[in-house]
CSV table of C-alpha atoms in Angstrom, one decimal:
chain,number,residue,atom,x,y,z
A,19,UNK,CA,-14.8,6.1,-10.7
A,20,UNK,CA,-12.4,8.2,-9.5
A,21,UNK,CA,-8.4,8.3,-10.9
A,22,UNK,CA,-5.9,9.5,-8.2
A,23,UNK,CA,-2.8,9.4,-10.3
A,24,UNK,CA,-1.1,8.1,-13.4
A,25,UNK,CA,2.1,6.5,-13.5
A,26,UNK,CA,4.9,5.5,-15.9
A,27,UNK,CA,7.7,3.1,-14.8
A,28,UNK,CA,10.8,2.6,-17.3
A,29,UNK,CA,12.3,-1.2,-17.6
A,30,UNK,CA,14.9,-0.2,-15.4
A,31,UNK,CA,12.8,0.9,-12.8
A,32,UNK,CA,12.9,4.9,-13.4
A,33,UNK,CA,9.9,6.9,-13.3
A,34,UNK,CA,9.4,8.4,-16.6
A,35,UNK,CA,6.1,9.8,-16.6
A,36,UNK,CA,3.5,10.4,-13.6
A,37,UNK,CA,0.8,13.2,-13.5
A,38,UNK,CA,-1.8,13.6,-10.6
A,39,UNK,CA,-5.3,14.0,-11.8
A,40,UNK,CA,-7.4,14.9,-8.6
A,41,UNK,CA,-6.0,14.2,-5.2
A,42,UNK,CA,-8.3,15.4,-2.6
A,43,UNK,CA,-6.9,17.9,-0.3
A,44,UNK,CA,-7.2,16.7,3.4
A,45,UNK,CA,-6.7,19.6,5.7
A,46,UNK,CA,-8.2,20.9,8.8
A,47,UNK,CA,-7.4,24.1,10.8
A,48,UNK,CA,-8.1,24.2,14.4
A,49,UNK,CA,-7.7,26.9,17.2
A,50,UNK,CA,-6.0,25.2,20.3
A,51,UNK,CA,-5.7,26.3,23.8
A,52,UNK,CA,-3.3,25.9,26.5
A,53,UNK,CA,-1.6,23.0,26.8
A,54,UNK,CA,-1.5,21.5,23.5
A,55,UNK,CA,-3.6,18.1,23.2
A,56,UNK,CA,-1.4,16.7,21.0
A,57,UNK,CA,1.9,15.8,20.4
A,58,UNK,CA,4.4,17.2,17.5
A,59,UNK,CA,7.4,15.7,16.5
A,60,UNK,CA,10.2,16.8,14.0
A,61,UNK,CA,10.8,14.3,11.4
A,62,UNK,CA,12.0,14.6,7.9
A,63,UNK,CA,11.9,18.0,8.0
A,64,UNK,CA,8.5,18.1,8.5
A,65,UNK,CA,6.2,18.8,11.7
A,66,UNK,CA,4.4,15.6,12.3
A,67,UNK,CA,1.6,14.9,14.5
A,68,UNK,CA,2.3,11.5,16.7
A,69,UNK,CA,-0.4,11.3,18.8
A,70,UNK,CA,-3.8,12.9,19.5
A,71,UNK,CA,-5.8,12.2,17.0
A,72,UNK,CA,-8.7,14.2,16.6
A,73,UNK,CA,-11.3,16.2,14.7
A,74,UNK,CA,-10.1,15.2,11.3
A,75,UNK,CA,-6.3,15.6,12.6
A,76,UNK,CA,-4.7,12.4,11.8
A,77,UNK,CA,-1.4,10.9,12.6
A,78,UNK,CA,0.9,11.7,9.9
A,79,UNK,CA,-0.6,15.1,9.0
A,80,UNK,CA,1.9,17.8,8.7
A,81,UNK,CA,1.6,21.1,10.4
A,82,UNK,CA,0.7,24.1,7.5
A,83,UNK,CA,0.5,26.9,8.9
A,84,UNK,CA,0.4,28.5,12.6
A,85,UNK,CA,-2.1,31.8,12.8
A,86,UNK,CA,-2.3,31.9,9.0
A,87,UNK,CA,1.7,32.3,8.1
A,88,UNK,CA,3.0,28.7,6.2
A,89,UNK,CA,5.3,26.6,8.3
A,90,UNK,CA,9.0,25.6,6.2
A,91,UNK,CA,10.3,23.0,8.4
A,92,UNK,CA,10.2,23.8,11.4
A,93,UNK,CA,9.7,27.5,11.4
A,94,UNK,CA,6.9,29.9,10.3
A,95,UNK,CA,7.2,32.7,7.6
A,96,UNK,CA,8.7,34.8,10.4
A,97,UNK,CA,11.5,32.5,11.3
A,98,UNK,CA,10.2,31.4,14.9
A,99,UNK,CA,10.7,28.2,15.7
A,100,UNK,CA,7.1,26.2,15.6
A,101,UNK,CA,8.1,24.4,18.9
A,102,UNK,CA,8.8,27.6,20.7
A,103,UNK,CA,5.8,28.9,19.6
A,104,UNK,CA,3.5,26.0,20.9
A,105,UNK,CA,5.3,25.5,23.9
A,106,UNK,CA,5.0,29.4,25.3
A,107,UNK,CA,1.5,29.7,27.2
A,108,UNK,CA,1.3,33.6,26.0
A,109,UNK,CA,0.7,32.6,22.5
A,110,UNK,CA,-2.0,30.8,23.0
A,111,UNK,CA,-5.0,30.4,21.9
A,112,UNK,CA,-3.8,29.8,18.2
A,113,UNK,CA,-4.8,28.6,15.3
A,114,UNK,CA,-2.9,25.6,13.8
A,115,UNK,CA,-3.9,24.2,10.3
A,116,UNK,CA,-3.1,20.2,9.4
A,117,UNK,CA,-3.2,18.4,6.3
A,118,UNK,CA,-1.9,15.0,4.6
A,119,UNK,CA,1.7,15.6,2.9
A,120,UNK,CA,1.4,15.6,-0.7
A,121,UNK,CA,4.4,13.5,-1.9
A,122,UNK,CA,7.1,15.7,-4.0
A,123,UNK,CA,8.2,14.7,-7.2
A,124,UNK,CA,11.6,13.8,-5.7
A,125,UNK,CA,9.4,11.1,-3.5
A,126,UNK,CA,7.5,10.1,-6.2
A,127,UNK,CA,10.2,9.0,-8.1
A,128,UNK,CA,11.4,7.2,-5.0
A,129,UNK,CA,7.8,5.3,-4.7
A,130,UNK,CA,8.6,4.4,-8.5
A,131,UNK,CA,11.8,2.5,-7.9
A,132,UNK,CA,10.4,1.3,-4.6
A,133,UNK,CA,7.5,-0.3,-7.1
A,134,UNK,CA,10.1,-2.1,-8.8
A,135,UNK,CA,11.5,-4.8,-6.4
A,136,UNK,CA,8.0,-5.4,-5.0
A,137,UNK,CA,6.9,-6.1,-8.7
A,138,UNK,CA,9.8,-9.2,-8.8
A,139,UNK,CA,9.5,-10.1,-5.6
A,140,UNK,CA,6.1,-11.0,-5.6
A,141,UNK,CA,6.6,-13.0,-8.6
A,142,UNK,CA,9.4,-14.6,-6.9
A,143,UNK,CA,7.4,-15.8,-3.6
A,144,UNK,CA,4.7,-16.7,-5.6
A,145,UNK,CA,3.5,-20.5,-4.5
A,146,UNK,CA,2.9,-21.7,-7.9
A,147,UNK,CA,4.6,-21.2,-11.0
A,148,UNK,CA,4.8,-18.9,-13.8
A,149,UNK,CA,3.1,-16.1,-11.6
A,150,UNK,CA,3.7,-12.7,-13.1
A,151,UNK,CA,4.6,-9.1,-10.9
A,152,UNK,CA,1.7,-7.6,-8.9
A,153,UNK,CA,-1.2,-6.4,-11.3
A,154,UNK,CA,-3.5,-5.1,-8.9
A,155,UNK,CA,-3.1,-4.1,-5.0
A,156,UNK,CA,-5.7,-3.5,-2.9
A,157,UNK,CA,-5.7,-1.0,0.2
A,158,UNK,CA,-8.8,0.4,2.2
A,159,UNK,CA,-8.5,3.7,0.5
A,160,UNK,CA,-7.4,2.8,-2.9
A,161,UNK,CA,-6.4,0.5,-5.3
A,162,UNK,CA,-3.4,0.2,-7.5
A,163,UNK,CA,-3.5,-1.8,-10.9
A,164,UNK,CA,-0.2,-2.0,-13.1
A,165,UNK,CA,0.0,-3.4,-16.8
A,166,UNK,CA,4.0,-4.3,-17.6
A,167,UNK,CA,4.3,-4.0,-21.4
A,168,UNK,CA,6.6,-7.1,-23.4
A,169,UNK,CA,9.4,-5.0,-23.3
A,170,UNK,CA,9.2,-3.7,-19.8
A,171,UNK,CA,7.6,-0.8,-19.3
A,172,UNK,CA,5.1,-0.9,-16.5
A,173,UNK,CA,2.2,1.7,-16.2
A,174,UNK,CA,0.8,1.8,-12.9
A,175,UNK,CA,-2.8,4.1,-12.4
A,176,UNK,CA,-3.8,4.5,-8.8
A,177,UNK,CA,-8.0,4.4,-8.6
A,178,UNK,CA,-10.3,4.4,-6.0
A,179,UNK,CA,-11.2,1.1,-4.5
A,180,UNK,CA,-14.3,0.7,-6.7
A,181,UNK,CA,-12.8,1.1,-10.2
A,182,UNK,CA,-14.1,-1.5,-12.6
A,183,UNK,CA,-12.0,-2.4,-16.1
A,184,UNK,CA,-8.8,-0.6,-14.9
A,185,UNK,CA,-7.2,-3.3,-17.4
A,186,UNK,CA,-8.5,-1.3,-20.3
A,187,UNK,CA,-7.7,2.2,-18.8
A,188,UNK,CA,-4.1,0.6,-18.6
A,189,UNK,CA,-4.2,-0.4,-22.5
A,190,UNK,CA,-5.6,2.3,-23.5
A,191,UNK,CA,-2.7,4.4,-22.3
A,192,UNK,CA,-0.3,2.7,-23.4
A,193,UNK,CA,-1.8,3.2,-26.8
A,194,UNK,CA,-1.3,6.4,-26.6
A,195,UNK,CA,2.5,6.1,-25.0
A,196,UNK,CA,2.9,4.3,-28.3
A,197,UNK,CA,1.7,6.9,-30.7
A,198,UNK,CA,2.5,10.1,-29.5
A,199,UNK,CA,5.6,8.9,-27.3
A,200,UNK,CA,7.1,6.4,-29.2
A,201,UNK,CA,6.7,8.3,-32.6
A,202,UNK,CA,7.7,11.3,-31.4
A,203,UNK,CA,11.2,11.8,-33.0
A,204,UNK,CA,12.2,14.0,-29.7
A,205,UNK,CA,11.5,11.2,-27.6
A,206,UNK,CA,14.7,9.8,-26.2
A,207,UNK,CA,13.6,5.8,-24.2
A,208,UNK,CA,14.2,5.8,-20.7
A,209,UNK,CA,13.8,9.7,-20.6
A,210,UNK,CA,10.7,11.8,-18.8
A,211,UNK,CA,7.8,11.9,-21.1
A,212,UNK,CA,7.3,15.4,-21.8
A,213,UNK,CA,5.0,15.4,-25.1
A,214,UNK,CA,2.5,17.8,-25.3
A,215,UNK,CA,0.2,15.5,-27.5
A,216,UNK,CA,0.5,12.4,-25.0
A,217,UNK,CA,-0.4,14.9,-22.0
A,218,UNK,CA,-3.6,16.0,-23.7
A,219,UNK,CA,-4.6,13.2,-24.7
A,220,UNK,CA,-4.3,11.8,-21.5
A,221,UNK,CA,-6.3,14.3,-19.7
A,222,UNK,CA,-9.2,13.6,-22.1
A,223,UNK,CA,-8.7,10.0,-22.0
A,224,UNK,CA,-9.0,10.1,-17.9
A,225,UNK,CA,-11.7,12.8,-18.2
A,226,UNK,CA,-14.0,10.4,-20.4
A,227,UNK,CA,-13.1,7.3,-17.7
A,228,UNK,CA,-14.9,9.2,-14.9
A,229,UNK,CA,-17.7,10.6,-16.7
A,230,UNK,CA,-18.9,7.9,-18.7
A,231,UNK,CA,-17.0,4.9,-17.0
A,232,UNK,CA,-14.9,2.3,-19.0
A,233,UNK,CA,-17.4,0.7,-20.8
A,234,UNK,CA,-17.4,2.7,-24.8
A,235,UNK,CA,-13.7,2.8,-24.6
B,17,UNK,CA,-10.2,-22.4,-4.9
B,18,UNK,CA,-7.3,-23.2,-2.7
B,19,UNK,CA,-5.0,-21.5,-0.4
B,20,UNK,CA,-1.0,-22.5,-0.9
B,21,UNK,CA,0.1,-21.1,1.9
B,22,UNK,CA,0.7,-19.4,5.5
B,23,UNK,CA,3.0,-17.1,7.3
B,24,UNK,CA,2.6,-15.7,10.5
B,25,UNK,CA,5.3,-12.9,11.4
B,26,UNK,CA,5.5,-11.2,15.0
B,27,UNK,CA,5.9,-7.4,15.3
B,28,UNK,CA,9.8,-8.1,14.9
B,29,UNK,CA,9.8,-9.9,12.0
B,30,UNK,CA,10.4,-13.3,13.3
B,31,UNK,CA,8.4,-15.8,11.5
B,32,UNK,CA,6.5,-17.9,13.9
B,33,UNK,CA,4.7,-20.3,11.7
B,34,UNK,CA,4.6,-21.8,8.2
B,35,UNK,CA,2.2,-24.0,6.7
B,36,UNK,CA,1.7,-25.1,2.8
B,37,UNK,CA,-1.0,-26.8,1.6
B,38,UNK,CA,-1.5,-26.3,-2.2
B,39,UNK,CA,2.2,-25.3,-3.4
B,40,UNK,CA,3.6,-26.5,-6.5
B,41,UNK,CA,6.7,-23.9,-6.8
B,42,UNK,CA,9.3,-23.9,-4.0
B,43,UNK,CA,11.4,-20.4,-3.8
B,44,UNK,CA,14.9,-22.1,-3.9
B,45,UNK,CA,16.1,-20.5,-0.9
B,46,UNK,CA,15.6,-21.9,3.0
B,47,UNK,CA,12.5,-21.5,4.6
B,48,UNK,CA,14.3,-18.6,7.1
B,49,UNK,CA,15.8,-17.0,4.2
B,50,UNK,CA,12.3,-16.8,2.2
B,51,UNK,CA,10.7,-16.0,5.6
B,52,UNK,CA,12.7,-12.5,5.8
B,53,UNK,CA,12.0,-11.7,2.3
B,54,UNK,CA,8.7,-12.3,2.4
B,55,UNK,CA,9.0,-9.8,5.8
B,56,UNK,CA,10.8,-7.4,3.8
B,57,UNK,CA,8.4,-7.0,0.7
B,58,UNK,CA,5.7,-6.4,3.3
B,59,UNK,CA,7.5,-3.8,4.8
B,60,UNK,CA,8.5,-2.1,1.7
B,61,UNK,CA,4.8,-2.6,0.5
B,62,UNK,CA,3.1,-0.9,3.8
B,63,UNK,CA,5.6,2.2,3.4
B,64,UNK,CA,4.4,2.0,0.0
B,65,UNK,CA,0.9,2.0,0.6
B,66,UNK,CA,1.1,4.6,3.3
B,67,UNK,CA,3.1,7.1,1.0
B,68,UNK,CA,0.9,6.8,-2.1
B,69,UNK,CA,-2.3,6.8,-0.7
B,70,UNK,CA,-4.7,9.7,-1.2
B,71,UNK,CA,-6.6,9.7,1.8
B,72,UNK,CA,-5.7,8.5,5.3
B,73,UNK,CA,-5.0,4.9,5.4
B,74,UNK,CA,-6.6,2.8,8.8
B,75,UNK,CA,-5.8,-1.0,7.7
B,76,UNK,CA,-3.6,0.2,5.2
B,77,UNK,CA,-2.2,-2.6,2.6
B,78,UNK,CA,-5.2,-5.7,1.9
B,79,UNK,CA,-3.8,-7.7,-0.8
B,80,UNK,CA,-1.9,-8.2,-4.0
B,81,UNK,CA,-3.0,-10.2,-6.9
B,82,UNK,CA,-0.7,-11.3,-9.6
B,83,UNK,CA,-1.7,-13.3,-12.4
B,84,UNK,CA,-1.6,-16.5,-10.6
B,85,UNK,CA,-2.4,-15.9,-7.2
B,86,UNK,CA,-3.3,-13.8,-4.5
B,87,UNK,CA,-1.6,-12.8,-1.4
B,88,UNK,CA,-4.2,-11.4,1.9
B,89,UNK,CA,-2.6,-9.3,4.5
B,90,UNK,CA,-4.1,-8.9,7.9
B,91,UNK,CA,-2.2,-7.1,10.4
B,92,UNK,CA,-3.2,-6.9,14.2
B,93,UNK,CA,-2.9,-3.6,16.3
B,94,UNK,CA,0.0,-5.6,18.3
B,95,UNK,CA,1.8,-6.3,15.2
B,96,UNK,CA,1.3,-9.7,14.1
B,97,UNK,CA,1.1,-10.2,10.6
B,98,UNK,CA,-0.9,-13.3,8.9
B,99,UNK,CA,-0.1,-13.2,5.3
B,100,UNK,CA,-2.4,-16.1,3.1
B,101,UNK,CA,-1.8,-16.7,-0.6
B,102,UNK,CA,-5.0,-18.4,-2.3
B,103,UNK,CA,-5.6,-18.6,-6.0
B,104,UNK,CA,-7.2,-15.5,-7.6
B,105,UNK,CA,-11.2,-16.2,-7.0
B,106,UNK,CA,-11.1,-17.0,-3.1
B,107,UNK,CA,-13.6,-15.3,-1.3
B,108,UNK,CA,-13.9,-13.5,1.7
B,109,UNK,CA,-10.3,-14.4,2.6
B,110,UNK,CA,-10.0,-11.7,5.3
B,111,UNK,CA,-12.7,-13.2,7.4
B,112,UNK,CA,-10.6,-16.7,7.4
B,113,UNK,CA,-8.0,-14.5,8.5
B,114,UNK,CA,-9.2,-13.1,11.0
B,115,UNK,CA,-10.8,-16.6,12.4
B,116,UNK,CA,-6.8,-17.7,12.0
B,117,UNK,CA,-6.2,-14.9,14.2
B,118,UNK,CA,-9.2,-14.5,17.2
B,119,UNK,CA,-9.6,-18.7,17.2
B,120,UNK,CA,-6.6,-20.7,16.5
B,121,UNK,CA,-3.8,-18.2,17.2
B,122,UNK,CA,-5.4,-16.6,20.4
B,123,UNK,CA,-6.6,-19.8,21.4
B,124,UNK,CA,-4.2,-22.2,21.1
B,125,UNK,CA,-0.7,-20.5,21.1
B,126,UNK,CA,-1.4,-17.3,23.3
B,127,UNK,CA,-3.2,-19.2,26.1
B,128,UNK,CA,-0.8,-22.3,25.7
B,129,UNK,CA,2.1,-21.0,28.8
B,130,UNK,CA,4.6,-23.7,26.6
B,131,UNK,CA,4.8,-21.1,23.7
B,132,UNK,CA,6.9,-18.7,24.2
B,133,UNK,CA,6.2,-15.2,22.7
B,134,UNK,CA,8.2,-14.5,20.0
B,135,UNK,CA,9.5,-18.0,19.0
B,136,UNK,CA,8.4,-20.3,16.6
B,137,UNK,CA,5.6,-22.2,17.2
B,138,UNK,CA,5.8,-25.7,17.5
B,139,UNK,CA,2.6,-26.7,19.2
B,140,UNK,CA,1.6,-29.7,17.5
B,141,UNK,CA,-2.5,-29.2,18.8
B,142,UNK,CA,-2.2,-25.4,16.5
B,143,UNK,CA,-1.1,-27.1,13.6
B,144,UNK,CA,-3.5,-30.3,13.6
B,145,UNK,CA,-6.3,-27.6,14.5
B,146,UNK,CA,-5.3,-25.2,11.7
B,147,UNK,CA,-4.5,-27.8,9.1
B,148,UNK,CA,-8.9,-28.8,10.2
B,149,UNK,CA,-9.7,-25.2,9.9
B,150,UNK,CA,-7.7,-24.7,6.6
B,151,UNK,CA,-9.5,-27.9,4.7
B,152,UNK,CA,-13.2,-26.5,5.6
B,153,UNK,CA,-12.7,-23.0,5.2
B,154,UNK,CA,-15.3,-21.6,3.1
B,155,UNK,CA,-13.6,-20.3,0.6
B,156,UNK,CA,-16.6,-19.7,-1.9
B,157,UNK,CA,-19.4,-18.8,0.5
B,158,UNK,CA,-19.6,-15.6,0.1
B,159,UNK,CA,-20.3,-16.2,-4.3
B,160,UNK,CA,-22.9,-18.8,-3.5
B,161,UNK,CA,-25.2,-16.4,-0.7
C-alpha cells in the first residue's frame, strides 16, 4: 500500500490542500558518445526527450544535468546552451542525467481545476441516471480515488494500483479536515490549508495506512 | 452486468461509431455534440493521467468508475479510441475491448474497401456482428473461473 499524494479540492474547484508523501524519483544518468542516439526537444521550458528511448530513459524525461552542472531551461549552470553543447563533437563523450518532471505546485494547482470538469462531466455522460463524479480512476501505474463531501469539497488521494479500502482513507481525512481545519478559528473556507495540527496528523494517519494497511482504522 | 454503451473515436476525434444497448439516461444534447465532449473529457483525462502519474505511464488512462457506472478505455498505438461504459461489476472488460478491436473493427471495417478511413461507419454487417458479439460477451467469466 503505497500513497503517492494527498489532495484537497475546494467546491469551486481550487486546490486548497495537497502534500506529496513518497514519489519515487525516476532518474538515470548516462555517458553518451558521438552522435547523440536520441532526440531533444525544447518545450515548456524544459529539455525533453522525443524519441530514443532507452536504458531507463523514457520519453518525457527532462534533461537534469550535463557533466554534473543542473540544466535551467535550456542552459547549464554555466550559461551554455544545452543544444550547443550536444551538438559540438569536441564535447563528447558526456555525461547526461534524465528523470521524470516532478510537477510544480503552480501545475499542481492546475491538475486541481483540470479535476474539476472531468468530475461533472463524467456525471453528465453517464448512461444511466443519477450517476455521481468520478470516485475512482484507474491507470497502469496508479490509481486515483476521490470522496466529494455534501457540501462540495472533494479529496482526492492518489495510491498505487493495489490499494484496498481507499474509501476509508478518504473518510478518515476528512475527519480530520473537520477537526483541526474547520475548528481552527484561523481557518478562512476556500483558503490553503495551512494548520499545523491537520498536517501532523495527516502524516501519522498515512504513515499507519502503509504499515499496517486499512483494516484497524 | 450490462454494457450501456459504445464509442469508437479515430486519432482526430471524429466519432466513427455509436452503439447503446442498456441506456436509460439520454445526455440532452445531439449525438455529434455528446460525441466531442465525450472526446474532450478523454483528452483532458489522458493529460491528466500523464501529469499526475508517479511513474512512467505505457497504456496510460484504464477506466473511471462513478457510482453508477463504469467507463473502459482502450486506446490503439494508431489512435483509435474504444471507450465502453458497463455497470460497476463487469469483468475483464479490456479483453472485450480489445476483441472489439482485433475482430470486429479490423475485420469488418478495415478490410471492408467501402469504409472509408476516418468517416463514420455505416456498415450494416459491423453493427449486426457487434450487436452478436455485444449480447454474448462474457461479462462475468472471469468471477466464475
Amino acid at each position: 500500500m503505497v500513497i503517492y499524494g494527498v489532495y484537497i479540492v475546494s467546491k469551486s474547484g481550487g486546490l486548497i490542500f495537497n502534500y506529496d508523501h513518497n514519489i519515487p524519483r525516476v532518474e538515470t544518468e548516462k555517458t553518451f558518445g558521438f552522435p547523440l542516439d536520441i532526440k531533444l526537444e525544447y518545450e515548456n521550458k524544459k529539455v525533453v526527450v522525443v524519441f530514443g528511448q532507452r536504458d531507463g530513459i523514457n520519453i518525457g524525461h527532462v534533461l537534469l544535468s550535463v557533466n554534473g552542472s543542473p540544466v535551467n531551461g535550456r542552459t547549464t549552470d554555466d550559461g551554455k546552451d544545452v543544444f550547443d553543447l550536444i551538438s559540438a563533437k569536441e564535447n563528447y563523450p558526456i555525461s547526461l542525467k534524465f528523470g521524470r518532471q516532478r510537477a510544480t505546485t503552480n501545475e499542481k494547482i492546475v491538475l486541481a481545476s483540470m479535476f474539476y470538469p472531468l468530475f461533472a462531466l463524467a456525471s453528465q455522460l453517464s448512461p444511466v441516471p443519477k450517476s455521481s463524479g468520478i470516485e475512482t480512476l484507474n491507470a497502469d501505474t496508479f490509481k486515483l480515488s476521490c470522496f466529494q463531501t455534501l457540501t462540495g469539497v472533494k479529496f482526492i488521494i492518489v495510491t498505487d494500483v493495489n490499494m484496498q479500502g481507499s474509501d476509508v482513507v478518504l473518510k478518515r481525512i476528512y475527519e480530520l479536515y473537520s477537526d483541526y481545519a474547520l475548528k481552527n478559528p484561523f481557518y478562512s473556507l476556500e483558503m490553503p490549508i495551512r494548520c499545523e495540527l491537520f498536517d501532523t496528523s495527516l502524516h501519522t494517519l498515512l504513515e499507519l495506512v502503509e504499515k499496517s494497511g486499512t483494516a484497524n482504522l | 452486468m450490462t454494457i450501456h454503451n459504445l464509442y469508437i473515436f479515430d486519432r482526430y476525434g471524429t466519432l466513427l461509431y455509436y452503439g447503446e444497448w442498456n441506456r436509460t439516461k439520454q445526455s440532452g444534447m445531439s449525438r455529434e455534440e455528446e460525441g466531442k465532449l465525450m472526446y474532450g473529457m478523454l483528452y483532458s483525462i489522458k493529460s491528466f493521467v500523464a501529469k499526475i502519474s508517479p511513474l512512467d505511464p505505457k497504456d496510460g488512462f484504464l477506466n473511471y468508475k462513478t457510482s453508477k457506472y463504469t467507463l473502459h478505455c482502450l486506446e490503439t498505438p494508431s489512435g483509435l479510441k474504444f471507450i465502453m461504459n458497463t455497470d460497476n461489476q463487469a469483468q475483464n472488460t479490456r479483453e472485450i475491448l480489445r476483441k472489439i478491436y482485433s475482430e470486429l473493427y479490423v475485420k469488418y471495417v478495415m478490410r471492408n474497401p467501402l469504409c472509408a478511413a476516418g468517416e463514420p461507419i455505416n456498415s450494416e454487417l459491423f453493427k449486426t456482428k457487434l450487436d452478436a458479439f455485444i449480447k454474448q460477451a462474457p461479462l462475468t467469466a472471469a468471477r466464475a473461473s
